[in-house]
mmCIF file of C-alpha atoms and ligand atoms in Angstrom:
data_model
loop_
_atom_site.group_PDB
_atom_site.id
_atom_site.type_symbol
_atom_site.label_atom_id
_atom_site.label_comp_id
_atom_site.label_asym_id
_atom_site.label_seq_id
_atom_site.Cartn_x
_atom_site.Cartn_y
_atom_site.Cartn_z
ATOM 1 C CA UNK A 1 54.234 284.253 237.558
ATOM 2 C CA UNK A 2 53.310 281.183 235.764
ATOM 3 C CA UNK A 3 52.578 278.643 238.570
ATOM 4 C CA UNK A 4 51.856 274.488 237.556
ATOM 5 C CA UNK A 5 50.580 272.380 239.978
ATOM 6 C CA UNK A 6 52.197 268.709 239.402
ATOM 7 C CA UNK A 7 49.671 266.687 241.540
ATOM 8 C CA UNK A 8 51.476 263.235 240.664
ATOM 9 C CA UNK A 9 50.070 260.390 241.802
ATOM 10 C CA UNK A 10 49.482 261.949 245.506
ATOM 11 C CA UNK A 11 45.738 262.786 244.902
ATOM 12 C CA UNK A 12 43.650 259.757 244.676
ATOM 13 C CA UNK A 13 40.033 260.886 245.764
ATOM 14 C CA UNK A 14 37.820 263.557 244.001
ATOM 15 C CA UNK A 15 36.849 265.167 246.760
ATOM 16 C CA UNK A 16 40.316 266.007 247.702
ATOM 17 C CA UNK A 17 40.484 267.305 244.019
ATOM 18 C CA UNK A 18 37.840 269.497 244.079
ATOM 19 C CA UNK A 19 38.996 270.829 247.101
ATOM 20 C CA UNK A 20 42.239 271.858 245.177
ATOM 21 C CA UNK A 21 40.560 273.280 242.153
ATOM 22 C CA UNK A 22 38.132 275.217 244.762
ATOM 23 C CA UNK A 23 41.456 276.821 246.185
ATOM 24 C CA UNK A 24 43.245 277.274 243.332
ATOM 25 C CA UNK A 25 39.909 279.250 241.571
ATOM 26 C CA UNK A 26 40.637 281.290 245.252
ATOM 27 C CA UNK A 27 43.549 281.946 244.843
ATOM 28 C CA UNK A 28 44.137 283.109 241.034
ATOM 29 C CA UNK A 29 41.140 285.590 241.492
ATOM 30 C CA UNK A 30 43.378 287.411 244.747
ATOM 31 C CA UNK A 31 46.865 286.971 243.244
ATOM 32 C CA UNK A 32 48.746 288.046 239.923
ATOM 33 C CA UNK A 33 49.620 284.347 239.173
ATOM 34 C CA UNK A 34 48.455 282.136 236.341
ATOM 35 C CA UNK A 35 47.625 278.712 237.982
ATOM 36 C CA UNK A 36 47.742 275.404 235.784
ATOM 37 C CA UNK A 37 46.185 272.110 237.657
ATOM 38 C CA UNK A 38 48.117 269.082 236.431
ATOM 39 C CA UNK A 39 45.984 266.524 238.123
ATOM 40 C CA UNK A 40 45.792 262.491 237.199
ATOM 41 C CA UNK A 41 44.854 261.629 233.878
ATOM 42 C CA UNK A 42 41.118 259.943 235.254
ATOM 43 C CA UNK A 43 40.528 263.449 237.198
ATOM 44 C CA UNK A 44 41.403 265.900 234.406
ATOM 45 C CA UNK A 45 38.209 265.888 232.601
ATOM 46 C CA UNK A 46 36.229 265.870 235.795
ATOM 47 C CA UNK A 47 37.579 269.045 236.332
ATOM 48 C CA UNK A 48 38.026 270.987 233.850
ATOM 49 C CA UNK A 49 34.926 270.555 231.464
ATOM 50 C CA UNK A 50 33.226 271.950 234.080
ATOM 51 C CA UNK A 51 35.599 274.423 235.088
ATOM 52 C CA UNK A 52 34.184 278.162 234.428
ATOM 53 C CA UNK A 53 37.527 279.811 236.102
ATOM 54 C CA UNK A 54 40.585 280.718 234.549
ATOM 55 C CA UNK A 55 42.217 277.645 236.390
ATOM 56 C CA UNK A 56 44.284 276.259 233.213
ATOM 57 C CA UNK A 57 45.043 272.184 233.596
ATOM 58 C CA UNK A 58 47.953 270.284 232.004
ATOM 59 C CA UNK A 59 48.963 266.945 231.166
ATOM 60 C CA UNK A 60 51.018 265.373 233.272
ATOM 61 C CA UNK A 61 52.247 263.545 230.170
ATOM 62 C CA UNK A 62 50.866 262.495 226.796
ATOM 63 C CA UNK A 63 50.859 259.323 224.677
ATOM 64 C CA UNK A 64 53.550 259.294 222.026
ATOM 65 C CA UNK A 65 50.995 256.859 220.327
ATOM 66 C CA UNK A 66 48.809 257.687 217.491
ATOM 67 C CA UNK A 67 45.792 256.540 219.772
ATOM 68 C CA UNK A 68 43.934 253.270 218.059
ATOM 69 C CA UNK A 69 44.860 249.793 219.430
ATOM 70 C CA UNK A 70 46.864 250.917 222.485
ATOM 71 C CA UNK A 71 45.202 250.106 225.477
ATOM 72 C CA UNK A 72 46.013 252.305 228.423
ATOM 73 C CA UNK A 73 47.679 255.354 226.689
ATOM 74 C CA UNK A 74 45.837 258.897 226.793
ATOM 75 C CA UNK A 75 46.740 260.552 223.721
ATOM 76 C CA UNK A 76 46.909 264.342 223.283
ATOM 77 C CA UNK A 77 43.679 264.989 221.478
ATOM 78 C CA UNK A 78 42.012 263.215 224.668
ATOM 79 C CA UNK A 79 43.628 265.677 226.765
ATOM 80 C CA UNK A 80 42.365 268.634 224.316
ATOM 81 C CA UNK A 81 39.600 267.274 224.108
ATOM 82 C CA UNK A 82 39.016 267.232 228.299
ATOM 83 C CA UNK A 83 39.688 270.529 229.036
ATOM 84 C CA UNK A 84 43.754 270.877 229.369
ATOM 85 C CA UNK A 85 45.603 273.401 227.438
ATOM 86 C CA UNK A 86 49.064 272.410 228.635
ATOM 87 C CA UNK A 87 51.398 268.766 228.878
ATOM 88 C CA UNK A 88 54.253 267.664 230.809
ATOM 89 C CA UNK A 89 56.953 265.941 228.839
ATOM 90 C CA UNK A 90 59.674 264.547 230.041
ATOM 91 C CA UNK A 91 59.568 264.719 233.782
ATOM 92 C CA UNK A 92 62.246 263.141 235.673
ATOM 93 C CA UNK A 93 59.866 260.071 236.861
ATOM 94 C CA UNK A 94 58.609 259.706 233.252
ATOM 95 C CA UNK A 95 62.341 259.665 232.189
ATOM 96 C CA UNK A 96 62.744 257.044 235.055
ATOM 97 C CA UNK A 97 60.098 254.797 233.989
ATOM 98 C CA UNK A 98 61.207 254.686 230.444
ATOM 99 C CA UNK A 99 60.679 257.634 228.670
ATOM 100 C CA UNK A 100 63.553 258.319 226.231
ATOM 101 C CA UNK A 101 64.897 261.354 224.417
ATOM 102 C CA UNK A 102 63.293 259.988 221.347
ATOM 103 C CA UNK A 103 59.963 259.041 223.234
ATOM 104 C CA UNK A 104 59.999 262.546 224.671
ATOM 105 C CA UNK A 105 60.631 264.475 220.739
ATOM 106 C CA UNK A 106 57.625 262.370 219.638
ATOM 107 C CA UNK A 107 55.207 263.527 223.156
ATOM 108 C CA UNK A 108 56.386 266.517 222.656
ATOM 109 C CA UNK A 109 55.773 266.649 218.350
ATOM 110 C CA UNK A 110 51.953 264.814 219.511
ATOM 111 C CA UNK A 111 51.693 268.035 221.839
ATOM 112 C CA UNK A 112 51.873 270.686 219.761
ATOM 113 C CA UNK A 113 50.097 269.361 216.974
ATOM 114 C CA UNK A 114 47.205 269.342 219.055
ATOM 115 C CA UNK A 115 47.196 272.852 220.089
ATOM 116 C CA UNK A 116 48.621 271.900 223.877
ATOM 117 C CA UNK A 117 51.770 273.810 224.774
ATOM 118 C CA UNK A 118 54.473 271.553 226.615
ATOM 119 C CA UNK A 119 55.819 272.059 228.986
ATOM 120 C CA UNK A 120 59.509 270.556 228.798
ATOM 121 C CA UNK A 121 61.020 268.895 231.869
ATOM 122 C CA UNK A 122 64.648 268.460 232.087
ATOM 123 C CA UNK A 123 67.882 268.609 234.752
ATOM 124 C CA UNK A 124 70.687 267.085 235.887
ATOM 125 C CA UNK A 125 71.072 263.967 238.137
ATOM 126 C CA UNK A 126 73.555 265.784 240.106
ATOM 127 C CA UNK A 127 76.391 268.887 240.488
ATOM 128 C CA UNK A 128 79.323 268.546 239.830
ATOM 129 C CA UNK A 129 82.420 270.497 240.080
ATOM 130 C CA UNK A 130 83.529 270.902 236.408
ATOM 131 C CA UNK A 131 80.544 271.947 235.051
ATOM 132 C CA UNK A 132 78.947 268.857 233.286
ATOM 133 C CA UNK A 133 75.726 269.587 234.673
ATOM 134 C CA UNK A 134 75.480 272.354 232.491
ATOM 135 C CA UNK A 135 76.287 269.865 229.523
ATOM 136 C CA UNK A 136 73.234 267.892 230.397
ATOM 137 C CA UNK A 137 71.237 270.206 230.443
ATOM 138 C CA UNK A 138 71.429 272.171 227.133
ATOM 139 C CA UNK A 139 71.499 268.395 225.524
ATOM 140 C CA UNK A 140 68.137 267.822 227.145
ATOM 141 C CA UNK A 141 66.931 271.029 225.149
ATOM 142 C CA UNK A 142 68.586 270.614 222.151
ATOM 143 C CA UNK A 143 67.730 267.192 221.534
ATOM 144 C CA UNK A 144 64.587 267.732 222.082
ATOM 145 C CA UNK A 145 64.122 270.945 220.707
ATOM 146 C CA UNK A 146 65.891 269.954 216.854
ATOM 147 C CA UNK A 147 63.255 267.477 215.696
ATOM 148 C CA UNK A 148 60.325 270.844 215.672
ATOM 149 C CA UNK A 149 60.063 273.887 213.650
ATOM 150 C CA UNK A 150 60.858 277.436 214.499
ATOM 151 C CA UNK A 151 57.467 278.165 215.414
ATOM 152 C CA UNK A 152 56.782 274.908 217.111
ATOM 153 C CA UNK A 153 60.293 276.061 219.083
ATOM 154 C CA UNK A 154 58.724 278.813 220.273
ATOM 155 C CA UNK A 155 55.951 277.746 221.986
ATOM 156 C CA UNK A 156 57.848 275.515 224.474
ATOM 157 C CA UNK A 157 58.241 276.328 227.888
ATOM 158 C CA UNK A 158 61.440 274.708 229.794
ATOM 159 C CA UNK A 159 61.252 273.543 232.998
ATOM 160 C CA UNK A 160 64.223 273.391 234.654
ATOM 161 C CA UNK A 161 64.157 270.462 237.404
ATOM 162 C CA UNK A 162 67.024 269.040 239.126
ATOM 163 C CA UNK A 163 66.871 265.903 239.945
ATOM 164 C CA UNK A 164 69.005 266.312 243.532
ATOM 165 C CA UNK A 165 66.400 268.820 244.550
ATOM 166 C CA UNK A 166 63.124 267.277 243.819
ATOM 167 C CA UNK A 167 60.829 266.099 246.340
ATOM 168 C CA UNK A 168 63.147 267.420 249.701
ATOM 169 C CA UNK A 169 62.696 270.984 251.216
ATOM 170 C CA UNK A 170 63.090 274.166 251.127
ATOM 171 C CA UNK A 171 66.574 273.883 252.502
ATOM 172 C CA UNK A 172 67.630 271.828 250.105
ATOM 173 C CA UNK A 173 66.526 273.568 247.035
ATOM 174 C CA UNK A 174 68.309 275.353 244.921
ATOM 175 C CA UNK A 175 69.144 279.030 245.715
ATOM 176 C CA UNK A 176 68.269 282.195 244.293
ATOM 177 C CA UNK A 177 71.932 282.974 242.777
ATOM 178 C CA UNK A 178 72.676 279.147 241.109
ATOM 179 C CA UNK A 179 69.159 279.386 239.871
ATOM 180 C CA UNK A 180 69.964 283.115 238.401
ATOM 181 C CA UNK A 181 72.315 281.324 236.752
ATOM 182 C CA UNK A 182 70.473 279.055 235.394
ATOM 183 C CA UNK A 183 68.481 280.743 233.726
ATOM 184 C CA UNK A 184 70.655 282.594 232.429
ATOM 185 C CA UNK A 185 72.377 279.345 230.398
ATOM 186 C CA UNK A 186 68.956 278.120 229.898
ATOM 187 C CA UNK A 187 67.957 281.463 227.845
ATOM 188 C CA UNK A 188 71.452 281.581 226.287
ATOM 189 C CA UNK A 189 70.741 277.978 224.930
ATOM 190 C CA UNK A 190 67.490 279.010 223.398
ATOM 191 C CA UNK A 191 68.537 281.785 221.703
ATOM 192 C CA UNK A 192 71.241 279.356 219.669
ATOM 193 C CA UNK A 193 67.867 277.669 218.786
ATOM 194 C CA UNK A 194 65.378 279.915 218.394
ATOM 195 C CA UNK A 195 64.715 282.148 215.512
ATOM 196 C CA UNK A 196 66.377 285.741 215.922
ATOM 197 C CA UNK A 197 65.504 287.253 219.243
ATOM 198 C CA UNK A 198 62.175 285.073 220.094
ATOM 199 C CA UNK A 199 63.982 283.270 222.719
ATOM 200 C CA UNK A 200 62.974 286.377 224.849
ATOM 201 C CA UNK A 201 59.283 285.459 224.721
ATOM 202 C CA UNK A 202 60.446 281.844 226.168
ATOM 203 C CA UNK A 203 59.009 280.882 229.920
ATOM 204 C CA UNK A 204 61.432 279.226 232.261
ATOM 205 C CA UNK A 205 60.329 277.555 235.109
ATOM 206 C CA UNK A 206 62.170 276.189 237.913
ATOM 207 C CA UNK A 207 60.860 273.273 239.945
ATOM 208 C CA UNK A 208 62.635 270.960 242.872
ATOM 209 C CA UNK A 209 61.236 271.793 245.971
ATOM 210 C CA UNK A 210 59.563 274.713 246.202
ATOM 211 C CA UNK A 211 57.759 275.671 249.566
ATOM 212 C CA UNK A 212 56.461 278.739 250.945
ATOM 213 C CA UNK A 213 59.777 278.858 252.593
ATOM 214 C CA UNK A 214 61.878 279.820 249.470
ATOM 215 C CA UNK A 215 59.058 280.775 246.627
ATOM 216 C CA UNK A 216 59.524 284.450 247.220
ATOM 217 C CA UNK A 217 63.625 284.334 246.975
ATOM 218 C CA UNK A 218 63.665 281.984 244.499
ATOM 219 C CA UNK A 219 60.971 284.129 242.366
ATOM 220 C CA UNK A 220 63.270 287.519 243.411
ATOM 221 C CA UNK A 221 66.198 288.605 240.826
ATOM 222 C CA UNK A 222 66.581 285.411 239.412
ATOM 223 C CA UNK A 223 64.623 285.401 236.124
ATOM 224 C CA UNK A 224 62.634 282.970 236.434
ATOM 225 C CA UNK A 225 58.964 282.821 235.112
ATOM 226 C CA UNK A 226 57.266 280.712 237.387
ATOM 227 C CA UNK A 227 57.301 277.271 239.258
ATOM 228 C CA UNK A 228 56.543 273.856 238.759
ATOM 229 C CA UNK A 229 55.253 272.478 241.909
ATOM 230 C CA UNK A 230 55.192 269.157 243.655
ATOM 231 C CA UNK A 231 54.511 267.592 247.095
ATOM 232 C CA UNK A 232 53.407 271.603 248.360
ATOM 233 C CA UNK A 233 50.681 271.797 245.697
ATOM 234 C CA UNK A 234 48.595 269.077 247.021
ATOM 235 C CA UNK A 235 48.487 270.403 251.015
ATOM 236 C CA UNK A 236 46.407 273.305 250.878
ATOM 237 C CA UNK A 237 47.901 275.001 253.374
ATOM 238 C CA UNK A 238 50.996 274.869 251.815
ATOM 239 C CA UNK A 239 49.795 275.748 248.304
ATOM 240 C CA UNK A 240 48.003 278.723 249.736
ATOM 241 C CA UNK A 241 51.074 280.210 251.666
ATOM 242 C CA UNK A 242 52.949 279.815 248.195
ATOM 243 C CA UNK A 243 50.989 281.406 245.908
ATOM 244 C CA UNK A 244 50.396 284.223 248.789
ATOM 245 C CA UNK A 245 54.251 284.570 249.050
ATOM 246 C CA UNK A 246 54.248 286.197 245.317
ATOM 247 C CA UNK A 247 51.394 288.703 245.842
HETATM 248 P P1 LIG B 1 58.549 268.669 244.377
HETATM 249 O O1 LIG B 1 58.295 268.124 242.907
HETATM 250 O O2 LIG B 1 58.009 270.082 244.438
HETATM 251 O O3 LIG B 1 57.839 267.727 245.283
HETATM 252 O O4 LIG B 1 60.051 268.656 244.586
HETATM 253 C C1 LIG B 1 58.514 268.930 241.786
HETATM 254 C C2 LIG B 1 58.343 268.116 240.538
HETATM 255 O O5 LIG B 1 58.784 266.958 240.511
HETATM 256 O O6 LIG B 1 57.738 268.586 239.553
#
């Protein structure tokens, strides 16, 4: 299980990022899961140049810019160049503050030509009865999806994050069968846009809410390939139960 730590804005002091990474090097030596750190921007590097582990770090976003006269924007060669190997695009509070589909092709082009792989955020505001939801969300993919290559395709890993279940609890996730099916349209959408039967290789996350409470039904029979994880990835307690849930 592929598991990404989206640290936000919550962690503001380095020693309570250290602390994290010291846990998270804990916990991927006694569990089966692949842990990616996605802490703030000034942190990253701090981390993970020195980081001997096989602690992976993302993005939590990228520039669209070039890089050059653009004060404040942290390109994606930056983050190569730091230490991360992954990058958010398009989360639902980048998409809030601004971020549009065509702002999100370009993070996501800026990405991959820099050897990060992306990890694409999308989800619908809300359910409703007819089934629009599921309009939004192959949209999300195939908008953003059409501007790259078959390869370049390939390498993307959807995150699938509704928007009515982020930052609550466990109780108001999702559950385990809507999520099954889910994944199921996700990986149905991808193979209309991936080259022959490479949409099988594709990672599907699911994030919105996930505690230590639901991990281990959400993770059961429904597909998915890992998590993307908020508010419970920056309480230690809480990140420790989760990842211990799945081994
Ligand atoms: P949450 O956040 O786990 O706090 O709901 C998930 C996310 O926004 O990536």
């Amino acid at each position: 299980m592929l598991i990404v730590a989206n640290w936000k804005a919550y962690v503001e002091d380095v020693s309570k990022a250290k602390k994290l990474l010291a846990l998270s090097k804990r916990l991927v030596r006694s569990s089966s899961c692949t842990i990616v750190l996605a802490p703030p921007a000034p942190f990253l590097g701090a981390l993970a140049l020195t980081n001997k582990s096989s602690v992976a770090f993302a993005a939590q976003d990228v520039s669209a810019t070039l890089g050059g006269a653009t004060t404040g924007e942290a390109t994606a060669p930056m983050y190569a160049a730091a230490g991360a190997t992954y990058a958010i695009i398009g989360h639902s509070e980048r998409r809030a503050a601004g971020d549009t589909d065509a702002l999100i092709t370009q993070k996501l082009l800026r990405t991959l030509a820099h050897g990060l792989t992306p990890i694409l955020c999308i989800g619908e505001h809300e359910r409703d009865t007819e089934g629009k939801y599921l309009n939004t969300v192959r949209e999300e993919i195939t908008i953003a999806l059409s501007v790259l290559s078959p390869k370049e395709r390939m390498k993307v890993i959807v995150a699938y994050e509704p928007l009515w279940a982020i930052g609550k609890t466990a109780s108001e996730a999702i559950d385990q069968r809507d999520l099954g099916e889910m994944v199921l349209y996700i990986r149905k959408v991808l193979a209309e846009l991936l080259p022959g039967k490479s949409s099988s290789h594709s990672l599907v996350l699911y994030g919105g809410s996930v505690e230590p409470g639901n991990i281990r039904a959400l993770a059961g029979g429904s597909g998915v390939d890992g998590f993307l994880i908020g508010h419970a990835s920056v309480d230690t307690h809480l990140f420790s139960s989760l990842v211990g849930e799945l081994t």
